């Protein structure tokens, strides 16, 4: 764990923004106040900053960020050339911030995630945790549809084998070491909620109550939520492909059972002429086709995993052999 010379870690709060002019004034006020309070209490270094990442906004978001940069010494900004999506904008901010910070906290600009728990994040970091997840303990401010769809989202991804922290979005603290581990994941279709748990360093959770959106509209309507869920499943699991294979095997076995039934019916004289061969053919050919698709899908799934280029491991501690240490000393 790194720290500034005065023993306090340098913190950067990364805030991805897309058309957030309505909330930026309040967001900046709260984050600046929080940061200055932490510096005054000597919990973080005076070099700590807030980094706004403008994800190709077409309103006055960047104008506000530029104004805040002149007014508040702790406010910095990063403007992307075009809209690349929340996950890519967030990654850009994280990797940019890790060059100067000891730890980075990511938070959305809508103030639904409680900034008052940031001191708790810092405390957990100082206890030796490389990753601290912000977990929503209460979603009563969400609509009924939002709550139900969120629960369904986590359950479906869990069923498909995606390792997620329940009720955690992208409000988290990551150490420089964890960010270096994250940088090794080269995939284009980002799903950070699934990638971060794969890094494997010591982690813990901080619980908070979710607030109502301060102003503006959600940038995640139903269409984007469904797309986000599909990205999560297809980026981390080939279970849907194997599901097709299992359906194919089931149809194939069913065709064999049907064949036995048809033959027994034929010998008993109860079968309609032409019906036995037709039924057996349909079930058998359908089953074989689905099995074939499933097998092809298995190979495509292997290729899919290969092209992602994910690291095979993440180093945590390295101890040199004593003989090497002696040799280096000489």
mmCIF file of C-alpha atoms in Angstrom, residues 1 124-133 173-175 177-178 199-205 316:
data_model
loop_
_atom_site.group_PDB
_atom_site.id
_atom_site.type_symbol
_atom_site.label_atom_id
_atom_site.label_comp_id
_atom_site.label_asym_id
_atom_site.label_seq_id
_atom_site.Cartn_x
_atom_site.Cartn_y
_atom_site.Cartn_z
ATOM 1 C CA UNK A 1 0.000 0.000 0.000
ATOM 2 C CA UNK A 124 -11.201 0.011 5.109
ATOM 3 C CA UNK A 125 -8.382 0.803 2.671
ATOM 4 C CA UNK A 126 -6.019 1.634 5.532
ATOM 5 C CA UNK A 127 -6.915 -1.695 7.137
ATOM 6 C CA UNK A 128 -5.302 -3.398 4.146
ATOM 7 C CA UNK A 129 -8.180 -3.882 1.709
ATOM 8 C CA UNK A 130 -7.341 -3.333 -1.942
ATOM 9 C CA UNK A 131 -10.986 -3.270 -3.035
ATOM 10 C CA UNK A 132 -13.908 -1.862 -1.052
ATOM 11 C CA UNK A 133 -17.388 -2.389 -2.526
ATOM 12 C CA UNK A 173 -12.589 1.934 -3.875
ATOM 13 C CA UNK A 174 -9.606 0.331 -5.598
ATOM 14 C CA UNK A 175 -5.946 0.551 -4.624
ATOM 15 C CA UNK A 177 -2.281 -2.430 -7.027
ATOM 16 C CA UNK A 178 -5.859 -3.473 -7.810
ATOM 17 C CA UNK A 199 -8.726 -9.554 -9.633
ATOM 18 C CA UNK A 200 -8.635 -11.440 -6.372
ATOM 19 C CA UNK A 201 -7.027 -9.096 -3.837
ATOM 20 C CA UNK A 202 -8.334 -8.616 -0.303
ATOM 21 C CA UNK A 203 -11.733 -6.937 -0.362
ATOM 22 C CA UNK A 204 -14.573 -5.892 1.927
ATOM 23 C CA UNK A 205 -17.910 -4.082 1.754
ATOM 24 C CA UNK A 316 -0.112 -10.640 -4.707
#
